[in-house]
Each structure stands twice: as structure tokens, then as C-alpha cells.
XYZ file of C-alpha atoms in Angstrom:
437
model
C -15.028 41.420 -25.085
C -14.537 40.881 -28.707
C -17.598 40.749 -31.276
C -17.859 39.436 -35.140
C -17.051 41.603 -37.540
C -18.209 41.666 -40.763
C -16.144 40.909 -44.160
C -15.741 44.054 -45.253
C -14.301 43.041 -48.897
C -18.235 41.546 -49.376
C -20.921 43.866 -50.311
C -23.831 43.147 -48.412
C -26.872 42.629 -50.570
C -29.480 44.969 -50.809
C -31.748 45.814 -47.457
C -29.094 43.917 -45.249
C -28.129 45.302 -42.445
C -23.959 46.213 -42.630
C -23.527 45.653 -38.910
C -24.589 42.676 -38.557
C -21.939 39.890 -39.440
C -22.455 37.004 -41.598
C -19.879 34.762 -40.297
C -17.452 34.244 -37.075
C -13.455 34.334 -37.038
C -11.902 31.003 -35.571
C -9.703 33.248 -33.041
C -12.442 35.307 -31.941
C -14.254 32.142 -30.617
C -11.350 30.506 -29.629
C -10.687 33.357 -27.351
C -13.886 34.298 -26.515
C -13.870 30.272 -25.454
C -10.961 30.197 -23.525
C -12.088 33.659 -21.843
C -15.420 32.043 -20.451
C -13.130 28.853 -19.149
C -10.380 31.024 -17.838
C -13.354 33.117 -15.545
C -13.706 30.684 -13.164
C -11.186 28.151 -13.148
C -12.383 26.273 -10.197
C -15.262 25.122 -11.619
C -13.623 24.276 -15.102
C -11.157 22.127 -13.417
C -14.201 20.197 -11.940
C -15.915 19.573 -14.442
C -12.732 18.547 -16.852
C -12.086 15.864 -13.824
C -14.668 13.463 -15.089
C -13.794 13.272 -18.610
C -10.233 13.204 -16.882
C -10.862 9.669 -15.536
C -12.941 8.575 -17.969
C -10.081 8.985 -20.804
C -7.266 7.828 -17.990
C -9.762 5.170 -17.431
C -9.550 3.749 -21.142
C -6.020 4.666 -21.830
C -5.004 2.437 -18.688
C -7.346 -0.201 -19.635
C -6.299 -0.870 -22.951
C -2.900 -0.103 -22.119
C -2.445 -2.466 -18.974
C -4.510 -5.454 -21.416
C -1.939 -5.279 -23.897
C 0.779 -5.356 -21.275
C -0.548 -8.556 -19.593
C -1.347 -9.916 -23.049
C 2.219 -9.661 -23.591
C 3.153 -11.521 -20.791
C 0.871 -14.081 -21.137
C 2.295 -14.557 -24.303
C 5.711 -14.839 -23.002
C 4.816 -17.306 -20.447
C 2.701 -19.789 -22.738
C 5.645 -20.025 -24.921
C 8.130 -20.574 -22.279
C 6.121 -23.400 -20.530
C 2.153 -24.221 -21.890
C 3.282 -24.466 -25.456
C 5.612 -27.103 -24.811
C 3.511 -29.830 -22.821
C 1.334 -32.268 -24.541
C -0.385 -34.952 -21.644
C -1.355 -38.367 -22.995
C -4.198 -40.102 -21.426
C -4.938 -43.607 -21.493
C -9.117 -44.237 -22.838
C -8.518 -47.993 -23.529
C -11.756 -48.546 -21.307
C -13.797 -46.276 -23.191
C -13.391 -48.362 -26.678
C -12.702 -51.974 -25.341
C -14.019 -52.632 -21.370
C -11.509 -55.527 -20.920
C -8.554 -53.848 -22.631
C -5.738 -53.501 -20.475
C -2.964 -50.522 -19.765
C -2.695 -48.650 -22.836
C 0.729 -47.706 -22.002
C 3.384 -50.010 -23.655
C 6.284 -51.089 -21.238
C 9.073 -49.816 -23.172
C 6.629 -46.398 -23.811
C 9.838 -44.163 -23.444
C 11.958 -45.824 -25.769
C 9.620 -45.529 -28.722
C 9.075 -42.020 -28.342
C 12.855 -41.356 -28.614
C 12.640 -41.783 -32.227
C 9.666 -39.008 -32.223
C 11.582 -35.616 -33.233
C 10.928 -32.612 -31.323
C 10.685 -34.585 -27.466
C 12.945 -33.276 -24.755
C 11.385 -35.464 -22.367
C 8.444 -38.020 -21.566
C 7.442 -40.371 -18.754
C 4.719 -42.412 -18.093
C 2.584 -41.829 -14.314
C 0.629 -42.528 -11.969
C -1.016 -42.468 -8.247
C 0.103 -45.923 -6.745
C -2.968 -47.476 -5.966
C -2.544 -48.148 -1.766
C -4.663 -49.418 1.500
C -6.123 -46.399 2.921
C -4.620 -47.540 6.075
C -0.883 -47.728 4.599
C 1.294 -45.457 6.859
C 4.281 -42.972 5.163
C 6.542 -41.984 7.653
C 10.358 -41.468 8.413
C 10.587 -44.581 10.530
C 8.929 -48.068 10.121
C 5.941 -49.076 11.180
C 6.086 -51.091 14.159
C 3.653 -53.810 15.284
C 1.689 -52.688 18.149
C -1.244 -50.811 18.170
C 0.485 -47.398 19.351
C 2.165 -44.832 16.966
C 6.102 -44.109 17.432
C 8.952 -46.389 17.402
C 7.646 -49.207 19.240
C 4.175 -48.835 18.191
C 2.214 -49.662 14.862
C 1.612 -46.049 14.169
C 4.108 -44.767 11.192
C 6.306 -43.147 13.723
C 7.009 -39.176 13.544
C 6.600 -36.789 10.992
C 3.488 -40.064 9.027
C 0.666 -39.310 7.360
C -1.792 -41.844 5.917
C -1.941 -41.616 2.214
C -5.610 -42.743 2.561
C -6.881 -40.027 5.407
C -5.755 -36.709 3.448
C -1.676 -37.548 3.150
C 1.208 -37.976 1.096
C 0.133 -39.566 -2.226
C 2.959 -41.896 -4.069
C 2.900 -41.296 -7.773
C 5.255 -44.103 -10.116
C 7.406 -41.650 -12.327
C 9.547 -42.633 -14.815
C 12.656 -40.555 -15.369
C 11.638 -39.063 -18.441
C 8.360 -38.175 -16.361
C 9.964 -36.473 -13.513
C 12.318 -34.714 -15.984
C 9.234 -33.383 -18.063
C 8.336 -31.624 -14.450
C 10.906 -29.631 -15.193
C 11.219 -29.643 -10.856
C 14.219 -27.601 -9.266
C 16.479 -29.697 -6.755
C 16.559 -28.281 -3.257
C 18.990 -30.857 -2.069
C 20.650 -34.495 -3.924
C 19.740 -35.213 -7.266
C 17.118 -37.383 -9.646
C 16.947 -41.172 -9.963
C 17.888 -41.859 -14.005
C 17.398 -44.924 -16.166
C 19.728 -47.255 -13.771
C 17.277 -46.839 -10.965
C 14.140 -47.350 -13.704
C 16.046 -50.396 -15.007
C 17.447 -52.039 -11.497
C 14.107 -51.305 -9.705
C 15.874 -49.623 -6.901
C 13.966 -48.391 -3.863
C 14.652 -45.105 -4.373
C 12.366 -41.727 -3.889
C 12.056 -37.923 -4.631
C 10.176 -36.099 -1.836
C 8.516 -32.344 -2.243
C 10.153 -29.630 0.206
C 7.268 -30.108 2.011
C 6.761 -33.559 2.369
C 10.337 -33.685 3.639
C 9.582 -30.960 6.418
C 6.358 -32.919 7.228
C 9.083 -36.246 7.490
C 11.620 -34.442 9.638
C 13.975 -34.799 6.659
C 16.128 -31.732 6.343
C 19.335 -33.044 5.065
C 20.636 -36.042 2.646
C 24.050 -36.056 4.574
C 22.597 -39.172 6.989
C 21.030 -40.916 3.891
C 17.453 -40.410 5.303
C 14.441 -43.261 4.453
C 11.110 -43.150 3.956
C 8.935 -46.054 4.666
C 5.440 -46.741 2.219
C 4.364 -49.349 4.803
C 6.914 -51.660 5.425
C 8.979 -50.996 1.899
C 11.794 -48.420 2.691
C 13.141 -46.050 -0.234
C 16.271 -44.267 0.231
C 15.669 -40.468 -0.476
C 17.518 -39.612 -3.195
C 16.586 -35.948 -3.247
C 14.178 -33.165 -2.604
C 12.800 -31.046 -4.569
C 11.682 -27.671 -3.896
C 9.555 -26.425 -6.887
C 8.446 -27.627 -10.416
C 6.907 -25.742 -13.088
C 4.428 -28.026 -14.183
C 2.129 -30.064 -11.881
C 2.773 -28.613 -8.483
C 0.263 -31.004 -6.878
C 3.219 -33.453 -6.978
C 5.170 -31.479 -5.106
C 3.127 -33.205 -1.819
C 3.917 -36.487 -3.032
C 6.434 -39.352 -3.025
C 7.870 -40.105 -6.462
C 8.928 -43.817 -6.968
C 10.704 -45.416 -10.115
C 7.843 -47.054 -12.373
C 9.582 -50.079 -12.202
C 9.758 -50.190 -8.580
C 6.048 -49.229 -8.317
C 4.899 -52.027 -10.932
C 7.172 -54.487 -8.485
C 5.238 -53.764 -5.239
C 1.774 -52.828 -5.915
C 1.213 -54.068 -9.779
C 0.512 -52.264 -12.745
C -2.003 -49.279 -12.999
C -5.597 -49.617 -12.853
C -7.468 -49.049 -16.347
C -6.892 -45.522 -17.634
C -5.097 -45.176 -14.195
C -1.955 -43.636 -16.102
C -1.156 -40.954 -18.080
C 1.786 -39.807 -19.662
C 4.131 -36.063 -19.719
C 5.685 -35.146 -22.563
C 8.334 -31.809 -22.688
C 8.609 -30.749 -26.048
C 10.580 -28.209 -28.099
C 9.063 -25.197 -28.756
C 6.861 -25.158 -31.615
C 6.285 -28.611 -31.948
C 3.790 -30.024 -29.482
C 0.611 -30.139 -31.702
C 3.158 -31.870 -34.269
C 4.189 -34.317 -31.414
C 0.243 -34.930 -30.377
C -0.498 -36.072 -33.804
C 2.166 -38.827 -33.776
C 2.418 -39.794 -30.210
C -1.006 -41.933 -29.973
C 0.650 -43.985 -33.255
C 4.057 -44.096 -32.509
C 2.816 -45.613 -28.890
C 0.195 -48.045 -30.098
C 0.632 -48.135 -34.068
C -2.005 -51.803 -33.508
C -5.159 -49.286 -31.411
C -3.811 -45.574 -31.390
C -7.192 -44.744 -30.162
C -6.305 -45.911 -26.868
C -4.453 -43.201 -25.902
C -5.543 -39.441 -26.591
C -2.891 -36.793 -26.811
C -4.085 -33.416 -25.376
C -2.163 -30.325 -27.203
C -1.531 -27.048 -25.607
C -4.487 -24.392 -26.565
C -3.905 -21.725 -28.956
C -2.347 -19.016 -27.689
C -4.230 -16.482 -29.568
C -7.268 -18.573 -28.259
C -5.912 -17.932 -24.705
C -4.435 -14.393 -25.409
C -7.958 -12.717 -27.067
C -10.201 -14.678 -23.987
C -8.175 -12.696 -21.299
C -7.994 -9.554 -23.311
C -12.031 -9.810 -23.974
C -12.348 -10.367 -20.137
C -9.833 -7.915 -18.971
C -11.309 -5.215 -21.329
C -15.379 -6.011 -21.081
C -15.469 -5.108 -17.141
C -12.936 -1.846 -17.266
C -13.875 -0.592 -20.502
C -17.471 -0.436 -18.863
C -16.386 1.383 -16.231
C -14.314 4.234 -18.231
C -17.491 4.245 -20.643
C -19.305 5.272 -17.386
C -16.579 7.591 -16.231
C -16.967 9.262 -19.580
C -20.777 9.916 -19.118
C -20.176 11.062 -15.701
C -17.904 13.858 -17.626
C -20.346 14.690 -20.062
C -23.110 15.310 -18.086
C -20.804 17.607 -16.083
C -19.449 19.249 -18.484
C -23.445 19.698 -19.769
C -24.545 20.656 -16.306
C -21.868 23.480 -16.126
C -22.352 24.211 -19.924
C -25.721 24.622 -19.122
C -25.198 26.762 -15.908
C -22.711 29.241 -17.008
C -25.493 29.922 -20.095
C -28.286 30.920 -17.482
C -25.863 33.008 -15.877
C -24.504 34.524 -18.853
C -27.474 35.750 -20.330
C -26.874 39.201 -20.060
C -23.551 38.731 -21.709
C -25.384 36.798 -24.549
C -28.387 39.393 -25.402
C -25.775 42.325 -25.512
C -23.745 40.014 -27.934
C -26.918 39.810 -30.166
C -28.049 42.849 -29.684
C -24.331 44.560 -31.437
C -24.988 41.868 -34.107
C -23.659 38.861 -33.336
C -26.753 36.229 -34.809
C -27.762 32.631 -32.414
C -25.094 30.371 -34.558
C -21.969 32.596 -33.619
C -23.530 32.238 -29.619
C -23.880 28.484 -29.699
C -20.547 28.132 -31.548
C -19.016 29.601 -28.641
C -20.359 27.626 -26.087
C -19.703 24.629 -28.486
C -16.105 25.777 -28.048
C -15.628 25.774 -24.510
C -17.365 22.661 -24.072
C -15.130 20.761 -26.493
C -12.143 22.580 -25.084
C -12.809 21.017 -21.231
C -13.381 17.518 -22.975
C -9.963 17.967 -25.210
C -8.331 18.796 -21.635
C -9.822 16.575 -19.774
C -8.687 14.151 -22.567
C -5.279 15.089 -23.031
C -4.822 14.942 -19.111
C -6.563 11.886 -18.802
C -4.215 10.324 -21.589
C -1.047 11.184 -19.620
C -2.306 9.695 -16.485
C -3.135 6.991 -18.292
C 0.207 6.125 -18.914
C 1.490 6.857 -15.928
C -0.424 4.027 -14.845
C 1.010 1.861 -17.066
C 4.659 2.551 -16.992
C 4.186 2.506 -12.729
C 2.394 -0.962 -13.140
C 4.407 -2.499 -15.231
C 7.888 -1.416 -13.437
C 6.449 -2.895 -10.394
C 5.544 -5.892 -11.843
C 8.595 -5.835 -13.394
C 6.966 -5.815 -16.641
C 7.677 -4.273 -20.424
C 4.765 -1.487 -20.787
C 3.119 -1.919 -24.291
C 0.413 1.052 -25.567
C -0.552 0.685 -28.740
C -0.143 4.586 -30.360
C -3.965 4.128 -31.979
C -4.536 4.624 -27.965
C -2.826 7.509 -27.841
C -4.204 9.420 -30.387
C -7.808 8.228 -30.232
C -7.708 9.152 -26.503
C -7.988 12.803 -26.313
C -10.327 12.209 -29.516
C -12.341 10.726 -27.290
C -12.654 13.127 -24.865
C -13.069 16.086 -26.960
C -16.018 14.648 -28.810
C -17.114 13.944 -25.029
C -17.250 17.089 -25.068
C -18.661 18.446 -28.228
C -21.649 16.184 -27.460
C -22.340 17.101 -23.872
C -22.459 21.225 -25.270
C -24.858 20.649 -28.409
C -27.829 21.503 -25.911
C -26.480 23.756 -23.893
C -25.366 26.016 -26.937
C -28.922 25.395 -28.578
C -30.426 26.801 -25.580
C -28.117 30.038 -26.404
C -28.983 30.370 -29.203
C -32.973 30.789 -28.881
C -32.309 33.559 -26.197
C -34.266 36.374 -27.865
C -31.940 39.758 -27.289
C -34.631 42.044 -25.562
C -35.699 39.556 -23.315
C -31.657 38.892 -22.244
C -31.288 42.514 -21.663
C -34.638 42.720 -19.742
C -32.988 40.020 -17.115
């Protein structure tokens, strides 16, 4: 075991005593430190395992939040920064106003720049008791070909089943929906008011449709509308993905217009210019009342991005905070322990010269040193867990290097904090009475 020594290029003042040092080399108590740590390992790695997970704790928090920030980012731009909904709130200004939506609505926003695509639509309006099904309704009281049910594979659109929504082509396109089998009715079918339909993947199952080939019908009472195609998936609006999508045209034909601030309208823009687009829709649509309609803009992505960060990091940044206290108070507790039993040790240091300050800076030392372990290991575990996660997910990783550094920071102040009273209790212990023990 090492003690101070004393400088001996300074001559000690006069009465001082020249064994007794006046200050402590960094390498003695680094290795007088390390020494203490090294004595019983066992215990050392315990009490390092706290600050461990707290520091893992944080670096994998902020780590994984920036990650999914990223990809959140990604997504909104590829899909929620490019829709803009128009609802019609003719009611709310004028009670005997009619459909806000003009009849040639498409047409005028073709000279809007920065539209890919726009429909007007709605939920048809029909009797509760007004069977969908693969075969016609027949007329007696009994379901199935010869009865007045809506044969196999109905449901009632009133009792919990297929809805029918009027689409326009620009409408269905603005879906952006991905064809299982045929294809999409256009502006012929709008125009001509054919009786033609789209049908989800699962609507068609529920029919017993399962190929085009046979040029299969579906029946909305006693109106039949060839299937033109089915659809499997579409990125925006799934709900319609259980429903029958008519032409507009077709729809205002059979069962009239739309009820007041019944419709609403989808538009697919280009990227970067939907809160451009829902300033001049409402005008462009209704230049005599634009307050009719009200154009709803994507939210702001940094909006979106900094409320799932805040909740991401509020919950698990509480939880490393408490992982970190768990390692300080261990590393305290041992500290603290490993003082009591050292006390021997500690009056025979005083007692050849060494004075309370060079004792607690010692225990000071190895304190720190478990919580700048503890860190460092707890840093490269947290980033483990954020390369694993995101190669899972399939995902680009994203720390931000402030992380990295201010990690093992962390946990060596950890543990510079959790040894201030342990080495204060060192240094009171009064030599004689540590050799006495």
C-alpha cells in the first residue's frame, strides 16, 4: 500500500511536521482506487449494475425516440403530408343551404396546381332493411334464391353490413387503394352512370366473389352493379375497404343527392403543397360562399414529431432516472460498507501522515470510478439496443453523439455524488480510535 509523500523541493514552514504530506499524487489515488475496487470484484460488479441500467436505460431511450422520430417523419411525408379532406358546413352558416359540393367539383380543381387527385364522397343514404348480396333478392319471405332474403354471402347495410359510399374517380384514386384483381371505374363510368362497383377483399370473400373471370354482380337491393374490381388494401381510409364503392353519378341516379354536410371531399396532393392547396380549395370550389366548405390541412410534422418524442421520452426517461438512483444508492451503500470495514486500513493511513482530505479523495475515487464503468457499460448496451431494434424493425438507427458523450458523464457524476458521504464519513475517523478497532 502506497502513502503521500511529501514535495520535497518545498520547505515546510517552521514547526510543521516533514512527514506529514501537504498534498496527494493523482496516480497514487488512482491506484490506491482501483486497488480497493479490484479487492473484491464481486461486489464492485454489483453495485456498477445499477448505474449500468440506468445509463443503458437513457442511452436506449433517447436513442430508440430519435429512431422512431425518424420514421415518423418518413411516413408523414410519404402519405399525411399529402392529404387535405374538405368538409361540407353549408348547414352551419345557412340551415336551408343545400350540397356545398358543386357538380362539376373535380373539374375546377384541375386548374388548382399541386393536385394529383380529388373526388367528392359519401355513405349512400339506404333503408336499413336494403339487402347486399351476390344474388338478387327474391320476393318471398325466406332468404336464398327463391326467397326475399339477399341470397348467400348478404349482409344488411342497416344491421352492421356493407356500407355503399358514392366515389368519384378522382376520390377512389386519392385512396391511393392497391388492386387485388380487375381494375378502377374512370371518368366514362362517372360520365355514362354505369352500374359499376369496387368491392374490399373482404367484402368480396363475405360475397363469395373470388374471381372477375365470370363477371360477378352485386345486388344493392334490386339495382345490380357489375364488379369491376377488388381491391385489397388502401393507404388512406381503410374503413372503406368494407364497403361498396359506386360512381357518384350512379349514386345521385338511384338514391338522390347527399344529405346536408353528408359529403366530403379527398384530395392527393404533391408533396409540399397541401396547406397551399387548403387555402385555395374552399374558393376555387365556391368562389360565391367559400365558407361552405372547410379544408382540413395535414398537422405539422414537427407538431406531430416533438408530441411523440415528449411522450416516448417522459415515461422511459423516468424510469432510467430511477434506475440511476437505484445505482447511486448502491454504489453509496457499498461506499459506505467497505469504509466501516476498512477502518483499520484508514487510521494506519493517518496515522503515517496521510491527513482526512487525501482519505475521502480516495473513496471519492472509487466511487466515481464504478459510476464511470457502470456508465461506459451502460452506454454500449445502450446501443446495442438500438442497432438490434432498429434491424428488426428494419429501421435506420439514429443516436445523436451529445448521447454518447453525456452518457458515461452521467454515470460518473452518479457516482461522484453517491461517494460525497461516504468519503466524509472517512474522513472524521480519528487515527487512535481506527487503530483501537
Amino acid at each position: 500500500m502506497s502513502t503521500a509523500r511529501a514535495n520535497p523541493a518545498r520547505p515546510n514552514p517552521a514547526g510543521a511536521n516533514p512527514a506529514r504530506p501537504t498534498r496527494l499524487s493523482a496516480r497514487d489515488t488512482l491506484s490506491e482506487a482501483l486497488a480497493g475496487i479490484l479487492r473484491r470484484p464481486g461486489r464492485a460488479v454489483l453495485t456498477a449494475l445499477g448505474t449500468v441500467l440506468g445509463v443503458g436505460s437513457f442511452v436506449a431511450v433517447l436513442g430508440l425516440t430519435a429512431t422512431i422520430s425518424s420514421q415518423i417523419d418518413g411516413r408523414f411525408n410519404v402519405l399525411t403530408a399529402t392529404e387535405v379532406t374538405v368538409e361540407d358546413v353549408a348547414t352551419q352558416h345557412d340551415e336551408f343551404a343545400g350540397p356545398a359540393f358543386p357538380a362539376d367539383a373535380e373539374q375546377r380543381l384541375r386548374q388548382v396546381a399541386g393536385i394529383a387527385h380529388a373526388g367528392v364522397m359519401w355513405t349512400v343514404r339506404l333503408d336499413p332493411t336494403t339487402p347486399i348480396g351476390a344474388l338478387p333478392p327474391g320476393p318471398g319471405p325466406g332468404p336464398g334464391p327463391g326467397g326475399g332474403g339477399a341470397g348467400p354471402g348478404t349482409a344488411g347495410a342497416g344491421s352492421g353490413g356493407t356500407a355503399v359510399v358514392a366515389a368519384s374517380p378522382g376520390a377512389v384514386a386519392a385512396l391511393a387503394p392497391t388492386l387485388q384483381q380487375g381494375r378502377l371505374y374512370d371518368e366514362f363510368a362517372e360520365r355514362s352512370r354505369q352500374r359499376v362497383a369496387l368491392v374490399g377483399s373482404g367484402v368480396a370473400e363475405r360475397l363469395g366473389i373470388t374471381t372477375l373471370a365470370t363477371n360477378p354482380v352485386v345486388h344493392i337491393g334490386q339495382e345490380p352493379f357489375t364488379v369491376a374490381g377488388i381491391i385489397a388494401d388502401v393507404e388512406r381510409e381503410p374503413e372503406h375497404l368494407l364497403s361498396v364503392l359506386v360512381p357518384r353519378s350512379t349514386a345521385e341516379e338511384l338514391w338522390g343527392p347527399p344529405g346536408p354536410s353528408g359529403a366530403s371531399m379527398l384530395i392527393d396532393t404533391e408533396l409540399g403543397a397541401a396547406r397551399q392547396v387548403a387555402e385555395l380549395v374552399p374558393l376555387a370550389l365556391r368562389p360565391d360562399h367559400p365558407e361552405y366548405l372547410k379544408a382540413v390541412p395535414p398537422p405539422d410534422p414537427r407538431m406531430l414529431r416533438s408530441g411523440v418524442t415528449s411522450d416516448l421520452s417522459a415515461l422511459f426517461l423516468l424510469l432510467a432516472g430511477i434506475c440511476l438512483v437505484i445505482g447511486a444508492v448502491g454504489i453509496a451503500n457499498t461506499t459506505l460498507v467497505a469504509v466501516l470495514e476498512r477502518t483499520g486500513e484508514i487510521g494506519l493511513r493517518r496515522a503515517l501522515g496521510a491527513r482526512g482530505r487525501h482519505v475521502s479523495a480516495q473513496f471519492l475515487t472509487e466511487s466515481a470510478a464504478l459510476g464511470g464503468l457502470g456508465g461506459l457499460v451502460g452506454t454500449a448496451l445502450g446501443e446495442l439496443t438500438v442497432v438490434a431494434v432498429a434491424l428488426v424493425r428494419d429501421w435506420t438507427p439514429v443516436i445523436h453523439p451529445a448521447t454518447v458523450v453525456a452518457a458515461p458523464l452521467a454515470g460518473l457524476v452518479t457516482g461522484l455524488l453517491a461517494g460525497l458521504h461516504p468519503a466524509w464519513r472517512a474522513a472524521r475517523i480519528e487515527p487512535a480510535e481506527a487503530l483501537r478497532r
